[in-house]
Short mmCIF file of C-alpha atoms and ligand atoms in Angstrom, two decimals:
data_model
loop_
_atom_site.label_atom_id
_atom_site.label_comp_id
_atom_site.label_asym_id
_atom_site.label_seq_id
_atom_site.Cartn_x
_atom_site.Cartn_y
_atom_site.Cartn_z
CA MET A 111 29.35 -20.59 43.36
CA ILE A 112 31.66 -20.38 40.34
CA LYS A 113 33.84 -17.65 39.97
CA ILE A 114 35.63 -16.34 36.75
CA ALA A 115 37.99 -13.83 35.90
CA HIS A 116 37.25 -12.49 32.40
CA ILE A 117 40.31 -10.89 30.79
CA SER A 118 40.87 -9.86 27.30
CA ASP A 119 42.67 -7.66 25.00
CA THR A 120 46.36 -8.04 26.44
CA HIS A 121 47.76 -7.18 23.06
CA ILE A 122 51.27 -8.46 24.37
CA THR A 123 54.00 -7.00 22.06
CA SER A 124 57.63 -5.58 22.42
CA GLY A 125 56.28 -2.22 21.43
CA GLU A 126 54.41 0.50 23.12
CA ALA A 127 50.83 -0.92 22.65
CA TYR A 128 51.33 -3.29 25.80
CA LYS A 129 51.13 -2.15 29.25
CA GLY A 130 52.98 -4.86 31.20
CA TYR A 131 52.34 -3.20 34.64
CA ALA A 132 48.75 -3.26 34.01
CA TYR A 133 48.73 -7.24 33.06
CA ASP A 134 50.82 -7.99 36.12
CA LEU A 135 48.41 -5.94 38.48
CA ILE A 136 45.65 -7.85 37.31
CA VAL A 137 47.14 -11.19 37.21
CA ASN A 138 48.37 -11.00 40.58
CA GLU A 139 45.10 -10.06 41.80
CA VAL A 140 43.41 -13.05 39.69
CA ASN A 141 46.09 -15.46 41.32
CA THR A 142 45.63 -14.33 45.03
CA LEU A 143 41.63 -13.94 44.81
CA ASP A 144 39.57 -17.00 44.67
CA TYR A 145 38.63 -17.53 41.17
CA ASP A 146 38.04 -21.11 39.90
CA LEU A 147 38.68 -20.27 36.33
CA VAL A 148 40.33 -17.50 34.00
CA VAL A 149 38.88 -16.97 30.29
CA HIS A 150 40.85 -14.58 27.78
CA THR A 151 38.68 -13.49 25.05
CA GLY A 152 41.44 -12.65 22.67
CA ASP A 153 43.65 -10.18 21.14
CA VAL A 154 46.44 -11.77 23.24
CA THR A 155 49.12 -10.51 21.02
CA ASN A 156 49.19 -7.46 19.00
CA GLU A 157 49.99 -8.43 15.41
CA GLY A 158 50.19 -12.21 15.65
CA LEU A 159 53.92 -12.29 15.15
CA ARG A 160 56.36 -15.07 16.52
CA GLU A 161 58.10 -13.21 18.95
CA GLU A 162 54.75 -11.93 20.47
CA TYR A 163 53.59 -15.28 20.67
CA GLU A 164 56.64 -16.59 22.51
CA ARG A 165 56.61 -13.72 24.97
CA ALA A 166 52.63 -14.37 25.17
CA SER A 167 53.30 -18.08 26.29
CA TYR A 168 55.54 -16.63 28.83
CA GLU A 169 53.19 -14.14 30.15
CA LEU A 170 50.12 -16.48 30.27
CA LYS A 171 52.20 -18.87 32.48
CA LYS A 172 51.95 -16.64 35.07
CA ILE A 173 48.45 -17.11 35.48
CA GLN A 174 48.34 -19.95 38.14
CA LYS A 175 44.64 -20.97 37.48
CA PRO A 176 42.91 -22.92 34.98
CA LEU A 177 42.82 -20.91 31.95
CA ILE A 178 40.78 -20.74 28.76
CA VAL A 179 42.17 -18.85 25.81
CA LEU A 180 40.51 -17.78 22.55
CA PRO A 181 42.11 -15.83 19.87
CA GLY A 182 41.13 -12.57 18.40
CA ASN A 183 41.63 -10.62 15.12
CA HIS A 184 44.95 -9.26 16.15
CA ASP A 185 46.28 -13.04 16.82
CA ALA A 186 45.02 -13.91 13.38
CA ARG A 187 47.00 -11.30 11.66
CA ASN A 188 50.29 -12.43 9.94
CA VAL A 189 48.82 -16.28 9.64
CA GLY A 190 48.94 -15.97 13.55
CA TYR A 191 46.24 -18.26 14.07
CA GLU A 192 48.59 -21.28 13.14
CA LEU A 193 51.09 -19.95 15.96
CA PHE A 194 48.13 -19.57 18.35
CA GLN A 195 47.66 -23.43 18.32
CA LYS A 196 51.47 -23.77 18.32
CA TYR A 197 52.17 -21.43 21.51
CA ILE A 198 48.60 -21.15 23.07
CA GLY A 199 46.12 -23.81 22.29
CA ALA A 200 42.86 -25.10 20.46
CA LEU A 201 41.29 -21.96 18.44
CA ASN A 202 37.51 -23.89 19.54
CA GLY A 203 36.90 -25.97 22.49
CA VAL A 204 34.65 -27.03 25.30
CA TYR A 205 35.38 -26.59 29.03
CA GLU A 206 33.30 -28.54 31.50
CA TRP A 207 33.05 -28.14 35.20
CA LYS A 208 30.35 -28.91 37.54
CA ASP A 209 27.09 -27.40 36.38
CA LEU A 210 28.89 -25.29 34.00
CA VAL A 211 30.07 -25.73 30.37
CA ILE A 212 31.96 -23.12 28.45
CA ILE A 213 32.10 -23.09 24.84
CA TRP A 214 34.81 -21.04 23.04
CA VAL A 215 34.62 -20.04 19.23
CA ASP A 216 36.99 -18.36 17.14
CA SER A 217 35.44 -15.74 15.33
CA THR A 218 38.32 -14.22 13.33
CA ILE A 219 38.73 -13.59 9.89
CA PRO A 220 42.35 -13.69 8.61
CA ASP A 221 43.48 -10.14 8.10
CA LEU A 222 40.23 -8.34 8.69
CA ASN A 223 39.09 -6.78 11.93
CA ASN A 224 35.50 -8.05 11.56
CA GLY A 225 34.21 -11.17 12.84
CA ARG A 226 32.34 -14.36 11.63
CA ILE A 227 31.16 -17.54 13.16
CA GLY A 228 30.43 -18.98 9.70
CA GLY A 229 29.56 -22.22 8.05
CA TYR A 230 31.04 -25.23 9.50
CA LYS A 231 32.04 -23.60 12.68
CA PHE A 232 28.58 -22.38 13.18
CA GLN A 233 27.49 -26.07 12.90
CA TRP A 234 29.79 -27.16 15.52
CA LEU A 235 28.64 -24.39 17.51
CA LYS A 236 25.12 -25.91 17.27
CA GLU A 237 26.14 -29.36 17.81
CA LYS A 238 27.86 -28.52 21.05
CA LEU A 239 25.03 -26.68 22.50
CA GLU A 240 22.68 -29.42 21.71
CA GLU A 241 25.21 -32.04 23.35
CA TYR A 242 25.59 -29.87 26.47
CA SER A 243 21.94 -28.73 26.53
CA HIS A 244 21.60 -30.61 29.89
CA LYS A 245 24.07 -28.15 31.71
CA LYS A 246 22.45 -25.82 34.31
CA PHE A 247 24.65 -22.88 33.03
CA LYS A 248 25.97 -22.14 29.64
CA ILE A 249 28.58 -19.79 28.51
CA VAL A 250 29.69 -19.01 25.02
CA ALA A 251 32.99 -17.14 24.42
CA SER A 252 34.11 -15.53 21.37
CA HIS A 253 36.27 -12.28 20.71
CA HIS A 254 33.64 -10.12 18.88
CA HIS A 255 30.56 -8.22 20.27
CA LEU A 256 27.23 -9.63 19.49
CA VAL A 257 25.08 -6.39 19.68
CA PRO A 258 26.27 -2.82 19.17
CA LEU A 259 28.59 -1.13 21.92
CA PRO A 260 28.46 2.24 23.01
CA ASP A 261 31.66 4.55 22.53
CA THR A 262 33.45 2.66 19.88
CA GLY A 263 33.15 5.24 17.22
CA ARG A 264 32.11 3.79 13.94
CA GLU A 265 30.39 0.73 15.02
CA ARG A 266 30.87 -1.90 12.42
CA ASN A 267 32.96 -4.79 13.93
CA VAL A 268 30.15 -6.91 14.92
CA LEU A 269 30.07 -10.61 13.57
CA PHE A 270 28.99 -10.65 9.88
CA ASN A 271 26.26 -13.14 10.91
CA ALA A 272 25.73 -11.89 14.45
CA GLY A 273 21.92 -12.19 13.90
CA ASP A 274 21.96 -16.06 13.34
CA VAL A 275 24.34 -16.48 16.22
CA LEU A 276 22.11 -14.51 18.46
CA ASP A 277 19.22 -16.46 17.36
CA LEU A 278 21.07 -19.59 18.07
CA LEU A 279 22.33 -18.67 21.52
CA LEU A 280 18.56 -17.60 22.61
CA LYS A 281 17.14 -20.94 21.14
CA HIS A 282 19.54 -22.78 23.27
CA GLU A 283 19.05 -20.73 26.22
CA VAL A 284 22.62 -19.88 26.70
CA ASN A 285 22.91 -17.77 29.92
CA LEU A 286 25.96 -15.87 29.25
CA TYR A 287 27.98 -14.40 26.08
CA ILE A 288 31.38 -12.95 26.75
CA CYS A 289 33.69 -11.21 24.59
CA GLY A 290 36.27 -8.59 24.38
CA HIS A 291 37.65 -6.79 21.03
CA LYS A 292 36.33 -3.20 21.24
CA HIS A 293 38.14 -2.48 24.54
CA VAL A 294 34.96 -1.12 26.03
CA PRO A 295 33.43 -2.93 29.21
CA ASN A 296 29.95 -3.29 28.65
CA ILE A 297 26.73 -5.35 29.92
CA TYR A 298 23.46 -5.95 28.34
CA ARG A 299 20.65 -8.18 29.16
CA VAL A 300 19.27 -9.41 25.71
CA GLU A 301 15.86 -11.38 26.74
CA GLY A 302 17.34 -14.19 28.92
CA LEU A 303 20.84 -13.71 27.86
CA VAL A 304 23.68 -11.66 29.57
CA VAL A 305 25.95 -10.22 27.05
CA ALA A 306 29.23 -9.01 28.82
CA ASN A 307 32.00 -7.25 26.97
CA SER A 308 35.37 -7.05 29.01
CA GLY A 309 37.59 -3.89 28.66
CA CYS A 310 41.05 -4.19 27.85
CA THR A 311 43.55 -5.91 30.38
CA SER A 312 46.76 -4.51 29.18
CA CYS A 313 46.33 -2.60 25.73
CA ARG A 314 47.15 1.25 25.86
CA LYS A 315 44.34 1.73 23.50
CA THR A 316 41.13 2.45 25.84
CA ARG A 317 38.41 4.45 24.59
CA LYS A 318 37.17 7.74 26.26
CA GLY A 319 39.97 7.96 28.30
CA ASP A 320 39.29 4.80 30.45
CA VAL A 321 41.58 2.50 32.31
CA ASN A 322 42.37 -1.11 31.97
CA SER A 323 39.86 -3.55 33.56
CA TYR A 324 38.42 -7.01 33.62
CA ASN A 325 35.30 -8.60 34.38
CA ILE A 326 34.37 -10.63 37.44
CA ILE A 327 31.78 -13.27 36.83
CA LYS A 328 29.94 -14.92 39.36
CA ILE A 329 27.46 -17.86 39.05
CA ARG A 330 25.51 -18.83 41.98
CA GLU A 331 23.58 -22.36 42.52
CA ASP A 332 20.23 -20.27 43.20
CA GLY A 333 20.51 -19.05 39.43
CA LYS A 334 21.90 -15.69 40.14
CA ILE A 335 24.64 -14.65 37.65
CA SER A 336 26.66 -11.23 38.43
CA VAL A 337 28.86 -9.35 36.19
CA ALA A 338 31.21 -6.86 37.56
CA THR A 339 33.77 -4.72 35.74
CA LYS A 340 36.79 -4.17 37.80
CA ARG A 341 39.34 -1.41 36.76
CA VAL A 342 42.82 -1.11 37.85
CA THR A 343 41.80 2.04 39.95
CA GLY A 344 39.82 -0.44 42.21
CA ASP A 345 36.59 1.10 40.79
CA ILE A 346 33.78 -1.48 40.40
CA HIS A 347 30.54 -1.54 38.69
CA LYS A 348 28.49 -4.53 39.16
CA ARG A 349 25.24 -6.01 37.72
CA GLU A 350 23.11 -8.95 38.94
CA PHE A 351 21.01 -11.19 36.90
CA LYS A 352 18.29 -13.85 37.83
CA ILE A 353 18.07 -16.87 35.40
CA LYS A 354 14.60 -16.95 34.18
CA LYS A 355 13.07 -19.72 32.17
CA GLN A 356 11.18 -18.47 29.19
CA ARG A 357 7.56 -18.03 29.94
CA ILE A 358 4.38 -17.27 28.04
CA PHE A 359 2.42 -14.28 29.50
CA ILE A 360 -1.33 -13.47 29.03
CA PRO A 361 -2.13 -9.81 29.40
CA LYS A 362 -4.20 -8.93 32.55
CA ARG A 363 -5.05 -5.37 31.76
CA ARG A 364 -6.72 -3.63 28.94
CA ARG A 365 -5.66 -3.10 25.41
CA LEU A 366 -4.92 0.46 24.95
CA PHE A 367 -3.19 0.69 21.39
CA ARG A 368 -2.71 -1.06 18.38
CA ILE A 369 -0.07 -0.51 15.70
CA ILE A 370 0.56 -2.06 12.58
CA GLN A 371 4.20 -1.88 11.48
CA MET A 372 5.45 -2.48 8.09
CA SER A 373 8.63 -1.85 5.97
CA GLU A 374 10.36 -2.38 2.82
CA SER A 375 7.48 -2.12 0.22
CA ASN A 376 9.78 -1.25 -2.56
CA VAL A 377 7.09 0.10 -4.81
CA SER A 378 8.32 -0.10 -8.37
CA ASP A 379 7.63 -1.67 -11.71
CA ARG A 380 10.00 -4.35 -11.22
CA VAL A 381 8.93 -7.84 -11.00
CA TYR A 382 10.30 -7.99 -7.37
CA PHE A 383 7.54 -5.76 -6.49
CA ARG A 384 4.51 -7.66 -5.15
CA GLU A 385 1.51 -5.43 -6.07
CA ARG A 386 -1.20 -7.82 -5.18
CA VAL A 387 0.36 -8.81 -2.02
CA PHE A 388 0.56 -5.35 -0.91
CA LYS A 389 -2.98 -4.34 -1.98
CA ASN A 390 -4.15 -7.70 -0.21
CA ALA A 391 -2.41 -6.63 3.32
CA ILE A 392 -3.87 -3.14 2.73
CA ARG A 393 -7.26 -4.74 2.55
CA ALA A 394 -6.69 -6.77 5.68
CA ILE A 395 -5.57 -3.94 7.65
CA ASN A 396 -8.52 -1.58 6.80
CA GLU A 397 -11.20 -4.23 7.28
CA ARG A 398 -9.95 -6.80 9.64
CA TYR A 399 -6.93 -5.53 12.05
CA LYS A 400 -8.10 -2.06 12.55
CA PRO A 401 -5.22 -0.51 13.80
CA ASP A 402 -4.94 2.97 15.73
CA LEU A 403 -1.84 3.84 13.60
CA VAL A 404 -0.03 2.33 10.49
CA ILE A 405 3.77 2.93 10.59
CA HIS A 406 6.13 2.18 7.57
CA CYS A 407 9.74 1.82 8.77
CA GLY A 408 11.22 2.92 5.31
CA ASP A 409 12.21 1.81 1.60
CA MET A 410 8.51 2.85 0.50
CA VAL A 411 10.10 2.90 -3.05
CA ASP A 412 12.88 0.69 -4.53
CA ILE A 413 14.34 3.70 -6.29
CA GLY A 414 13.69 7.33 -5.53
CA ILE A 415 11.90 8.43 -8.69
CA GLU A 416 8.84 10.18 -9.50
CA ARG A 417 6.85 7.72 -10.96
CA TYR A 418 7.34 5.06 -8.19
CA TYR A 419 6.79 8.21 -5.51
CA SER A 420 3.60 8.63 -7.39
CA LYS A 421 2.53 4.83 -7.42
CA ALA A 422 3.45 4.70 -3.91
CA HIS A 423 1.49 7.46 -2.87
CA GLU A 424 -1.60 6.16 -4.44
CA LEU A 425 -1.35 2.69 -2.63
CA TRP A 426 -0.21 4.56 0.50
CA GLU A 427 -3.37 6.62 0.41
CA LYS A 428 -5.66 3.25 0.42
CA ILE A 429 -4.71 2.70 3.86
CA LYS A 430 -7.61 4.22 6.10
CA PRO A 431 -6.07 4.40 9.66
CA GLU A 432 -3.71 7.30 10.63
CA LYS A 433 -0.09 6.61 9.41
CA LEU A 434 3.51 7.68 10.16
CA LEU A 435 6.30 6.80 7.98
CA VAL A 436 10.21 7.39 7.87
CA PRO A 437 12.55 7.37 5.18
CA GLY A 438 14.81 3.98 4.30
CA HIS A 439 18.13 3.96 2.26
CA ASN A 440 16.18 3.44 -0.94
CA ASP A 441 13.65 6.23 -0.49
CA ILE A 442 16.49 8.94 -0.69
CA THR A 443 18.30 7.44 -3.55
CA HIS A 444 18.38 10.01 -6.77
CA LEU A 445 16.01 12.67 -6.02
CA GLY A 446 14.03 10.68 -3.60
CA TYR A 447 14.49 12.70 -0.21
CA GLU A 448 12.85 15.66 -2.38
CA LEU A 449 10.10 13.42 -3.62
CA PHE A 450 9.76 11.90 0.03
CA ARG A 451 8.92 15.27 1.39
CA GLU A 452 6.92 16.19 -1.44
CA TYR A 453 4.66 13.03 -1.51
CA PHE A 454 4.75 12.24 2.23
CA GLU A 455 6.16 15.29 4.14
CA GLU A 456 9.13 14.88 6.70
CA PRO A 457 8.14 12.87 9.53
CA LYS A 458 7.10 14.60 12.70
CA ILE A 459 6.44 13.81 16.67
CA LEU A 460 2.99 12.42 16.50
CA GLU A 461 1.36 12.48 19.86
CA LYS A 462 -1.75 10.47 20.31
CA GLY A 463 -3.16 10.57 23.96
CA ASN A 464 -0.46 8.89 26.45
CA PHE A 465 1.50 7.59 23.40
CA ILE A 466 4.27 9.74 21.58
CA PHE A 467 5.97 8.31 18.49
CA ILE A 468 9.38 9.72 17.86
CA PRO A 469 10.50 9.41 14.13
CA ILE A 470 14.34 9.56 13.79
CA ILE A 471 16.22 9.94 10.53
CA SER A 472 19.06 7.29 9.85
CA VAL A 473 19.66 7.27 6.05
CA GLN A 474 22.24 8.67 4.20
CA TYR A 475 22.62 9.10 0.27
CA GLU A 476 23.56 6.36 -1.77
CA THR A 477 24.46 3.62 0.88
CA PRO A 478 22.61 0.99 2.98
CA ILE A 479 24.81 2.18 5.82
CA GLY A 480 22.78 4.19 8.46
CA VAL A 481 23.87 6.84 11.00
CA VAL A 482 21.89 9.15 13.23
CA GLY A 483 24.72 11.08 14.35
CA ARG A 484 25.99 13.03 17.43
CA ILE A 485 23.30 16.08 17.40
CA GLY A 486 20.66 13.55 16.29
CA GLN A 487 21.53 11.40 19.39
CA LYS A 488 21.29 14.13 21.54
CA ILE A 489 17.88 15.02 20.13
CA LEU A 490 16.76 11.51 20.61
CA ARG A 491 17.64 11.55 24.36
CA GLU A 492 16.13 14.97 24.77
CA HIS A 493 12.73 13.76 23.18
CA LEU A 494 12.87 10.69 25.28
CA ARG A 495 13.42 12.45 28.66
CA GLU A 496 10.64 15.42 27.48
CA TYR A 497 8.13 12.61 26.97
CA GLU A 498 9.15 10.61 30.02
CA GLU A 499 5.41 10.20 31.19
CA LYS A 500 4.38 9.18 27.94
CA PHE A 501 4.67 5.49 26.15
CA ARG A 502 7.65 6.55 23.82
CA VAL A 503 7.95 4.64 20.59
CA VAL A 504 10.91 5.49 18.44
CA VAL A 505 10.62 4.84 14.91
CA MET A 506 13.60 4.32 12.47
CA HIS A 507 14.58 2.57 9.38
CA HIS A 508 17.80 0.75 10.37
CA ASN A 509 17.79 -2.00 12.61
CA ILE A 510 20.04 -1.87 15.91
CA THR A 511 19.89 -5.40 17.14
CA PRO A 512 21.23 -7.89 14.49
CA ILE A 513 18.73 -9.50 12.35
CA PRO A 514 18.90 -13.17 11.08
CA LYS A 515 19.85 -14.56 7.83
CA SER A 516 21.30 -11.18 6.99
CA ARG A 517 24.86 -9.99 6.84
CA GLU A 518 25.27 -6.91 8.68
CA ILE A 519 26.15 -4.53 5.82
CA GLY A 520 23.68 -1.89 6.19
CA PHE A 521 24.46 -1.43 9.89
CA LEU A 522 23.86 1.56 11.76
CA GLU A 523 26.96 3.20 12.01
CA ASP A 524 26.49 4.77 15.57
CA GLY A 525 24.36 1.69 16.62
CA GLY A 526 26.10 1.22 19.83
CA ASN A 527 25.48 4.86 20.89
CA VAL A 528 21.96 4.82 19.80
CA LEU A 529 21.03 1.52 21.58
CA LYS A 530 22.73 2.69 24.66
CA ILE A 531 20.50 5.97 24.84
CA LEU A 532 17.26 3.75 23.98
CA THR A 533 17.83 1.47 26.83
CA GLU A 534 19.26 3.80 29.29
CA GLU A 535 16.08 6.08 28.96
CA ASP A 536 13.78 3.01 29.03
CA THR A 537 12.39 3.63 25.79
CA ASN A 538 8.97 1.64 25.76
CA LEU A 539 9.04 0.30 22.16
CA VAL A 540 11.61 0.77 19.17
CA LEU A 541 10.44 -0.02 15.69
CA THR A 542 12.88 -0.37 13.00
CA GLY A 543 12.42 -1.84 9.24
CA HIS A 544 16.01 -2.74 7.42
CA GLY A 545 17.36 -6.13 6.42
CA GLY A 546 14.25 -8.12 4.98
CA ASN A 547 13.56 -10.20 7.81
CA SER A 548 11.52 -9.80 11.17
CA LEU A 549 12.73 -9.94 14.74
CA GLY A 550 11.19 -9.02 18.02
CA ILE A 551 13.83 -8.75 20.78
CA LYS A 552 13.94 -7.11 24.31
CA VAL A 553 17.23 -5.47 25.04
CA GLU A 554 17.10 -4.37 29.11
CA GLU A 555 13.54 -3.12 29.28
CA THR A 556 13.30 -1.97 25.61
CA PRO A 557 11.10 -4.48 23.20
CA ILE A 558 12.89 -3.83 19.93
CA ILE A 559 10.89 -4.86 16.83
CA ASN A 560 12.10 -5.14 13.26
CA ALA A 561 9.54 -5.55 10.34
CA GLY A 562 10.46 -7.97 7.32
CA SER A 563 9.59 -6.48 3.63
CA ILE A 564 5.65 -6.49 2.99
CA SER A 565 5.68 -6.81 -0.85
CA TRP A 566 9.38 -7.05 -2.11
CA GLU A 567 10.20 -10.65 -3.14
CA LEU A 568 14.18 -10.56 -2.25
CA HIS A 569 13.65 -10.65 1.39
CA ARG A 570 15.09 -13.20 3.84
CA ASN A 571 11.97 -14.21 5.97
CA PRO A 572 11.39 -17.90 5.75
CA PHE A 573 7.64 -16.74 6.80
CA GLY A 574 7.43 -14.76 3.47
CA ASN A 575 6.27 -11.24 3.18
CA SER A 576 4.79 -9.89 6.23
CA PHE A 577 3.71 -6.85 8.26
CA ASN A 578 3.56 -6.68 11.98
CA ILE A 579 0.80 -6.22 14.50
CA ILE A 580 1.67 -4.98 17.83
CA ASP A 581 -0.75 -4.75 20.66
CA ILE A 582 0.09 -2.32 23.76
CA TYR A 583 -1.55 -3.30 27.09
CA GLU A 584 -0.89 -1.65 30.26
CA ASP A 585 1.23 -4.27 31.54
CA MET A 586 2.60 -5.76 28.25
CA VAL A 587 3.29 -5.53 24.81
CA ALA A 588 2.33 -8.37 22.09
CA ALA A 589 3.89 -8.36 18.91
CA PHE A 590 2.99 -10.98 15.97
CA GLU A 591 3.79 -11.16 12.42
CA ILE A 592 1.12 -11.40 9.56
CA GLN A 593 1.92 -13.26 6.52
CA ALA A 594 0.90 -10.82 4.10
CA THR A 595 -0.83 -13.08 1.54
CA TRP A 596 -2.27 -15.82 4.00
CA GLY A 597 -3.04 -13.84 6.77
CA SER A 598 -1.39 -16.51 9.41
CA ARG A 599 0.27 -15.39 12.37
CA LYS A 600 3.46 -16.00 14.07
CA LEU A 601 4.44 -14.93 17.43
CA LEU A 602 7.09 -12.37 17.62
CA GLY A 603 7.32 -11.73 21.21
CA LEU A 604 5.38 -10.92 24.40
CA TRP A 605 7.04 -8.82 26.95
CA LYS A 606 6.13 -7.46 30.23
CA ILE A 607 6.53 -3.96 30.51
CA LYS A 608 6.78 -1.16 33.24
CA THR A 609 5.92 2.51 32.27
CA LYS A 610 5.83 5.87 34.13
CA VAL A 611 2.66 6.40 31.86
CA PRO A 612 -0.39 7.48 34.44
CA TRP A 613 -2.78 5.18 32.48
CA ASN A 614 -6.47 5.80 33.50
FE1 LIG B 797 41.91 -5.72 21.13
FE1 LIG B 798 39.89 -7.31 18.76
#
């Protein structure tokens, strides 16, 4: 077994921010217990100043175990990344021990709180993952988080290219991604990857009145990984995971429901709107795929004007099966929200046998940034509980897991809280449609599927314009992407599911 103490966000300074007694308490424990290794995921100092680095190098020497330290956004302030290398060590690196490799990456951007693993560094990470692909256990450590975190207020400081990084880690079968930054301990399973945030070890700035903490990671020979958050109060919250190889499943039970999911039609008279592609897709949906329901996840029109709405409505009416749509941020520009209600009506909860579709409005005027809000979150949770015995599908515009090839500009402001509600309530399926690229990913027990653009030329999808076909079986969800012009198919995900639905 390998046992790692994961500390973070010490924020060492001469001022008030730093709680030296919490640091000493945790370091003493780390020294006396049987840890093989300590990893510090950044924000060692508070402002990246020389006096702070001098003190930090003294404080870090108290740790009598092999130690990996990587920089956080606070360390990079005031050109502190130069001092980091002088007083602490390399900004990026690899640590090998037995069956384990830890690759740490600097995700900081000088003078910004947001993160990025961009350009050459991304390439470096990719090369290292290839070089160490033979290792049984792979950990990547960085400062910024990969998926939205709950209880962090305005949730914006994920990596700018989190979608690409997540995609890279999943493709290389990394077992664990560890980070800090938001001072909120959290553990998620994202497909086969465990994403573990450490809380803050010795900064005064904890969230929601929490206390200082660190994470304990245990990696066992039999392929089990456990992550526990240990608070200075002694309180321990532990989760265990089994490392699973990716496998393809074949549904054993009957198919119950078929959804066609599309997004970002952006109907308009601009050259980027591909009307023929859209019409072609409608024909395929009506004649070939024959779904039970067609869902449009936002951005039906490019701009919220009457001319575009009337055109969109005309096209939408050509789709024969039952339909549901939620507004996207483009739909509500100008007088768009009024027009949306007039042409398509306000989205309502739709019940179809054992299936319930819960639309969530996440758009705001004149900005790609989305929000559900505190009342919206409460309503979402209530609905999910009310229909606990149904197969619950949540439909909204904004993506809550990062999308590859996209800079997370139109991110859901409270995505962290929304994701927590969705996963805590074991939502059976989440459908989103922002970012111009497709993605299927399971977080905890919830498959989350984002649709690319069906007919807008300005997308980010190497597969082209597309829509998704989602088949729900008693024991699994199968999602494919259909190329809107050629009809070719690409697998988005096959997920085993457990529900409380009394199928019969
Ligand atoms: Fe921090
Ligand atoms: Fe930070």
